[in-house]
Tab-separated table of C-alpha atoms in Angstrom:
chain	number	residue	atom	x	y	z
A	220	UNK	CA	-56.627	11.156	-15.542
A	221	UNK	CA	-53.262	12.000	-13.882
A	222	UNK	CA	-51.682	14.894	-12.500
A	223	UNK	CA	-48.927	17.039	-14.092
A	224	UNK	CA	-45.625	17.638	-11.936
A	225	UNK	CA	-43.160	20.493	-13.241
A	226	UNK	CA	-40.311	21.169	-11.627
A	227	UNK	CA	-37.702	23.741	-11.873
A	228	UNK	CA	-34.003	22.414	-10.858
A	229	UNK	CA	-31.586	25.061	-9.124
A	230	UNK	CA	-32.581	25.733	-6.290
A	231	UNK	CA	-35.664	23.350	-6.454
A	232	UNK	CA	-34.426	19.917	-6.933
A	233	UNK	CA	-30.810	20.632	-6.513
A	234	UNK	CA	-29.970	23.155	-3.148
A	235	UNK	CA	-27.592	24.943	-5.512
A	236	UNK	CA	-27.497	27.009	-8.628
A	237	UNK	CA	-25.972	23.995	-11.351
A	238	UNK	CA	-24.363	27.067	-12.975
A	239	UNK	CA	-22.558	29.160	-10.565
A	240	UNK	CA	-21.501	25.237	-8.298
A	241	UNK	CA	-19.607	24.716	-11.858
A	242	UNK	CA	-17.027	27.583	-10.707
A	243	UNK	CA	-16.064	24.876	-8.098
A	244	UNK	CA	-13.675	23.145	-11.001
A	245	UNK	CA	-12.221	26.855	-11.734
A	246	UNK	CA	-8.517	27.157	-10.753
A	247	UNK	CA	-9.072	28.787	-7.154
A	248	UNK	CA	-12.607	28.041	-7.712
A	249	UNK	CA	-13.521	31.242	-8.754
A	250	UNK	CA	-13.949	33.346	-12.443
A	251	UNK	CA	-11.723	36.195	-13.110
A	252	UNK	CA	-13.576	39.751	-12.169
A	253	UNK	CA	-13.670	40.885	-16.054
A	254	UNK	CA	-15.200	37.552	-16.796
A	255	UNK	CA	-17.756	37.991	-13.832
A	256	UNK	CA	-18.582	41.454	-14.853
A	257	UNK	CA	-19.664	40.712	-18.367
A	258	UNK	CA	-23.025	38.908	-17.652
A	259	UNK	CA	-25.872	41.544	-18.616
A	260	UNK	CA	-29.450	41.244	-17.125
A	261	UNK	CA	-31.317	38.333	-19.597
A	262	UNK	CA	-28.498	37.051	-21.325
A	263	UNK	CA	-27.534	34.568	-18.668
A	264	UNK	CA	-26.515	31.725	-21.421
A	265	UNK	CA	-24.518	33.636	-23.390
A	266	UNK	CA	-22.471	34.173	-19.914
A	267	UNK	CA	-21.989	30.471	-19.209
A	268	UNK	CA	-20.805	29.947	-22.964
A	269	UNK	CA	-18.291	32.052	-21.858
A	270	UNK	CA	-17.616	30.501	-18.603
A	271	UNK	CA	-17.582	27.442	-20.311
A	272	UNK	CA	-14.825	28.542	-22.694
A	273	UNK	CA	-12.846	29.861	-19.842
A	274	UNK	CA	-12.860	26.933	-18.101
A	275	UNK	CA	-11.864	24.441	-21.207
A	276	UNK	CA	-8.861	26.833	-21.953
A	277	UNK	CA	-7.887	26.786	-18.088
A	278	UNK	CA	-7.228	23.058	-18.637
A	279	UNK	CA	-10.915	21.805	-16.819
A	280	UNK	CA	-11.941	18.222	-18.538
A	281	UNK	CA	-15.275	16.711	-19.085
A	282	UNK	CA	-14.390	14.104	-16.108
A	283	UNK	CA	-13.801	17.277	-14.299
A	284	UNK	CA	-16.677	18.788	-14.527
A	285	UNK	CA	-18.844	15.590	-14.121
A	286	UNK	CA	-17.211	14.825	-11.087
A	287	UNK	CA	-18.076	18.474	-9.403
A	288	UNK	CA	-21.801	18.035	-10.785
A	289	UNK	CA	-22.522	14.623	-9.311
A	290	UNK	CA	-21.909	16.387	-5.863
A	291	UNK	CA	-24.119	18.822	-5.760
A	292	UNK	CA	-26.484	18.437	-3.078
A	293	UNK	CA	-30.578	17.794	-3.667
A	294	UNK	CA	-32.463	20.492	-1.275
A	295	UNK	CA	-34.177	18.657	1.890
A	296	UNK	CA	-36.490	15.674	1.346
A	297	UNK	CA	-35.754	15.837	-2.463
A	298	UNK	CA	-34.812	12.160	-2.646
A	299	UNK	CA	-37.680	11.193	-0.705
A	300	UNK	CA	-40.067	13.038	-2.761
A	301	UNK	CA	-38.393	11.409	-6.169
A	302	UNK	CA	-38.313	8.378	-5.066
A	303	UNK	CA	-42.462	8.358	-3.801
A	304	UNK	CA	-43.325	9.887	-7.335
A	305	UNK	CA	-40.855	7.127	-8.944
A	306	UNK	CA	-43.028	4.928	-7.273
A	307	UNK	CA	-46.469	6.263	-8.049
A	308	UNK	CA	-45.921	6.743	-12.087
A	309	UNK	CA	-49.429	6.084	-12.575
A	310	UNK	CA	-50.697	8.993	-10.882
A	311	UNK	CA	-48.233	11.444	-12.281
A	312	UNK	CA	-46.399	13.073	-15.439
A	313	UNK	CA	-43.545	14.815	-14.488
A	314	UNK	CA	-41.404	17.383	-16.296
A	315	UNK	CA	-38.652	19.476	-15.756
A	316	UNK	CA	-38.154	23.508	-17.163
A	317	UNK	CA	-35.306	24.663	-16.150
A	318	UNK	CA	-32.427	27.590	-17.204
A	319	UNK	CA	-29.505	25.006	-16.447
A	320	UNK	CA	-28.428	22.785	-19.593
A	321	UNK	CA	-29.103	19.439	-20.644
A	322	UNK	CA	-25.849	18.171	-19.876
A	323	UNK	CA	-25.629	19.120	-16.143
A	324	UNK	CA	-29.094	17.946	-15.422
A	325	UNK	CA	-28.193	14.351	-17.184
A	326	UNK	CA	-25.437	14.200	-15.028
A	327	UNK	CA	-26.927	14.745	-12.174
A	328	UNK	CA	-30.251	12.516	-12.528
A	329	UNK	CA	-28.508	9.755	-13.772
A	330	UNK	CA	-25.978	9.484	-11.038
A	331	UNK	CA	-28.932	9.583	-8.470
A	332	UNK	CA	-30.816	6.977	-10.759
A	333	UNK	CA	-33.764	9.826	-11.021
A	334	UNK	CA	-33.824	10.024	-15.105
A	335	UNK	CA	-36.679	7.375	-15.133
A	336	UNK	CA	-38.918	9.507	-13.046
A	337	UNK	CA	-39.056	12.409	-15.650
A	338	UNK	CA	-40.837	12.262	-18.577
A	339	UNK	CA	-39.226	15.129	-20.207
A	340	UNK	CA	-37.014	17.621	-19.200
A	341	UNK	CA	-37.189	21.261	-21.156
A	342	UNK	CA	-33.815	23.420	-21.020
A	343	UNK	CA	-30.694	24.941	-22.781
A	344	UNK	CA	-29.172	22.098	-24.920
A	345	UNK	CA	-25.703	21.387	-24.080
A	346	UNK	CA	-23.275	19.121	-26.056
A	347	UNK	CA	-19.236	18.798	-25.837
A	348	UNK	CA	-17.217	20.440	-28.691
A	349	UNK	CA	-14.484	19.071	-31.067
A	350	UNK	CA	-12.289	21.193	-28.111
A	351	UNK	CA	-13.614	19.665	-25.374
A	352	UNK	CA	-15.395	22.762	-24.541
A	353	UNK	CA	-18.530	22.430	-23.133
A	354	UNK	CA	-21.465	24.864	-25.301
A	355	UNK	CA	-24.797	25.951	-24.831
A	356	UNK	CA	-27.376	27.504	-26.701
A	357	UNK	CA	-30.640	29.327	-26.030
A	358	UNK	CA	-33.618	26.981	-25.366
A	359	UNK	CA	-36.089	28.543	-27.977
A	360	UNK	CA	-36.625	32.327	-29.027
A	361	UNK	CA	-40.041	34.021	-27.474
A	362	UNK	CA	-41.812	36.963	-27.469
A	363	UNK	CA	-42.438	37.486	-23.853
A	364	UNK	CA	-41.198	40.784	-22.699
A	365	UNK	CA	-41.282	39.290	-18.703
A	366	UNK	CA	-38.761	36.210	-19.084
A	367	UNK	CA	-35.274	36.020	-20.118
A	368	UNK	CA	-34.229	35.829	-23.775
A	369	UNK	CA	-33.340	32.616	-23.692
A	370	UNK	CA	-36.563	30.376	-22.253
A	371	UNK	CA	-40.244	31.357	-21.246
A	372	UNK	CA	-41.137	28.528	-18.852
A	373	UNK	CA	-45.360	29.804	-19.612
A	374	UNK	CA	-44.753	29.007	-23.474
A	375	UNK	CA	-43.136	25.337	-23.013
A	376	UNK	CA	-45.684	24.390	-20.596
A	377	UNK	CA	-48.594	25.767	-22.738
A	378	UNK	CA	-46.976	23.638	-25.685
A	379	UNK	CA	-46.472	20.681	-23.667
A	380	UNK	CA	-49.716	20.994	-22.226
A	381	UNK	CA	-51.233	21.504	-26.227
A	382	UNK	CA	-49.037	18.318	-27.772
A	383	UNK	CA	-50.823	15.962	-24.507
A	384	UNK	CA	-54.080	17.282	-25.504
A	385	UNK	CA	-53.445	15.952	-28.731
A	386	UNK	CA	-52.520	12.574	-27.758
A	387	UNK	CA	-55.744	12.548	-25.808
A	388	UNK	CA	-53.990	13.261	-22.317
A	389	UNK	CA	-55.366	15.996	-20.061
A	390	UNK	CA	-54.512	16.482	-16.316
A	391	UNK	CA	-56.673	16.707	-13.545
A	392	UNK	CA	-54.552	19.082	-11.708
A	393	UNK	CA	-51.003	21.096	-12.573
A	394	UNK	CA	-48.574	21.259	-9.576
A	395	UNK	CA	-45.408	23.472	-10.496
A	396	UNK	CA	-42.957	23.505	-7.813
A	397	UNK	CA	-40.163	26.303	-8.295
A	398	UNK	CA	-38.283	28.871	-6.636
A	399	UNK	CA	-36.916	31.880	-9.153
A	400	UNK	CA	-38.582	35.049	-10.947
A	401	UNK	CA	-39.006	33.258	-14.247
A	402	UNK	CA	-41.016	30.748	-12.512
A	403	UNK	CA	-43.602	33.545	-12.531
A	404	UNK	CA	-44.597	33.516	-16.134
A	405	UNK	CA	-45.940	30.078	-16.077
A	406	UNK	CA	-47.635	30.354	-12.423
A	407	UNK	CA	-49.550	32.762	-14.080
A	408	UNK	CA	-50.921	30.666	-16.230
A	409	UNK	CA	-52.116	28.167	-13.725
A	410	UNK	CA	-56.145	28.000	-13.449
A	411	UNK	CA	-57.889	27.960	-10.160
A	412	UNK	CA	-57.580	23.742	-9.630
A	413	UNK	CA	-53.961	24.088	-10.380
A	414	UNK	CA	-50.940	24.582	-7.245
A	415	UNK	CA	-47.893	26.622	-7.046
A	416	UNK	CA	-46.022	25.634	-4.656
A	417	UNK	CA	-42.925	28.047	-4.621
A	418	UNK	CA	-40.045	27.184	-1.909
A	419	UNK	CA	-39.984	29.936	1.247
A	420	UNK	CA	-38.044	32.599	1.215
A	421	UNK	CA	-37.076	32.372	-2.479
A	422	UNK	CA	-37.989	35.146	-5.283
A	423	UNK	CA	-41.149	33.516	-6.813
A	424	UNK	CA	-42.530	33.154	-2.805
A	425	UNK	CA	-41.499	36.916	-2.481
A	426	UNK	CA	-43.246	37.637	-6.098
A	427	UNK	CA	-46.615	35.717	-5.677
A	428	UNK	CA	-46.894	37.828	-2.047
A	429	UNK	CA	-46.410	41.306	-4.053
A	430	UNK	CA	-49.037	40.626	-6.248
A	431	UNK	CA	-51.814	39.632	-3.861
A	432	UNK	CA	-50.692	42.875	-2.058
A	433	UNK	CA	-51.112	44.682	-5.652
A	434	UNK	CA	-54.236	43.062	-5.472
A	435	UNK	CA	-54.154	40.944	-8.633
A	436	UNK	CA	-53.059	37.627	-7.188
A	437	UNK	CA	-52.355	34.277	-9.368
A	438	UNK	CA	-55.208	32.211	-10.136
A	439	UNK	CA	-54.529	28.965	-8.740
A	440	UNK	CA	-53.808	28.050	-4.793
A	441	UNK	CA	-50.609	28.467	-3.744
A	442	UNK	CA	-48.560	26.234	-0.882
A	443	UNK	CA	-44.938	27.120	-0.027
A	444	UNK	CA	-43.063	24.534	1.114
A	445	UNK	CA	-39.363	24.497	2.825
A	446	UNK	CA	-38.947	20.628	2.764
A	447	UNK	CA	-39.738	18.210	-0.283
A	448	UNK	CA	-41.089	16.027	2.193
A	449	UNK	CA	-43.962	18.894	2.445
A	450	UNK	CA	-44.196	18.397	-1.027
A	451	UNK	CA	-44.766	14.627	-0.711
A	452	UNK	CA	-47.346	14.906	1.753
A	453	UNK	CA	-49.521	16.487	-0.101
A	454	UNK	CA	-49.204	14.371	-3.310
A	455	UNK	CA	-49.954	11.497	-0.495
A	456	UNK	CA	-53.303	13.560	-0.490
A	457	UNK	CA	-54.056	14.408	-3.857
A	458	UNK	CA	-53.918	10.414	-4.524
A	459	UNK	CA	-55.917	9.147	-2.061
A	460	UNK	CA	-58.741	11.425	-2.974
């Protein structure tokens, strides 16, 4: 019996949004206003397709673009924590379901050596054109009417969590550690052994407070943490019981 990590990325495992630290390779590092002004609410991907094209026709290489991802910084105690679980692969699965791309997040785990510690990671697939243009496409299509076209973070860890159960593996405890609003979804699917632990100050923190004031709260426990190193202590815990 092990225990099931999932982790969001921006803003979680790296300090930074992977998607707007891109604009760093943009000449003046920043996106003309009409550009910036055509994102609409839940159609976030379709945006960075176009950012993406924008930046391929302003000259910006795949080397480019590597070299600006491999520097974004991990939030506090992140390496710590990665390294410890790394370390203790027989106590834990750990995924990753994110709204970044598969391409940035390669980047970025393989130049810290972290790909080994994640079993699979769950977000927009990413490839290189004929161009040289980096694209994107939606993760899956979904029905839920709370999460953003593109990816409901509840349905891939319900279908993870269905494919394990049919190669006999079951989890004696869920731990999803995330920051955003469509980290919500799948928090509310946690049971009562299970542990959010959303980073302070950040929307999901600010979302899980509203609805114990609403007075329907999320089922499982919740721990906030502001360090990874938090994080880490209590996995310390959860193995030596």
């Amino acid at each position: 019996m092990k225990f099931l990590l999932v982790f969001d990325f921006d803003h979680t495992i790296v300090d930074e949004n992977s998607d707007t630290w891109i604009v760093n390779c943009a000449p003046e590092k920043k996106l003309p206003n009409g550009l910036r002004n055509s994102y609409r609410p839940g159609h976030w991907t379709e945006y960075m397709g176009r950012v993406f094209v924008y930046l391929g026709n302003s000259g910006v290489q795949e080397d480019d673009m590597k070299r600006t991802m491999t520097a974004i910084p991990f939030t506090a105690g992140m390496v710590d924590l990665l390294g410890f679980i790394g370390e203790n692969k027989e106590f834990f699965d750990c995924i990753i379901v994110s709204d970044s791309n598969t391409v940035f997040i390669d980047w970025i785990l393989k130049a810290a050596d972290f790909h080994e510690v994640f079993d699979e990671v769950f977000t927009n697939p990413a490839a290189f054109s004929s161009a040289g243009h980096l694209t994107v496409q939606n993760f899956h299509a979904h029905h839920c009417p709370k999460c953003p076209k593109n990816l409901c973070k509840r349905k891939v860890l319900k279908e993870f969590l269905d494919k394990q159960l049919e190669r006999g593996v079951s989890y004696m405890q869920i731990v999803y550690i995330g920051d955003g609003g469509n980290d919500l979804c799948p928090v509310m699917f946690l049971k009562k052994s299970d542990v959010a632990m959303p980073r302070r100050g950040y929307t999901l923190e600010k979302k899980i407070a509203q609805l114990s004031q609403d007075l329907s709260p999320v089922g499982c426990s919740v721990l906030a943490w502001s360090s990874a190193v938090e994080i880490m202590s209590y996995l310390k815990l959860l193995i030596k019981e």
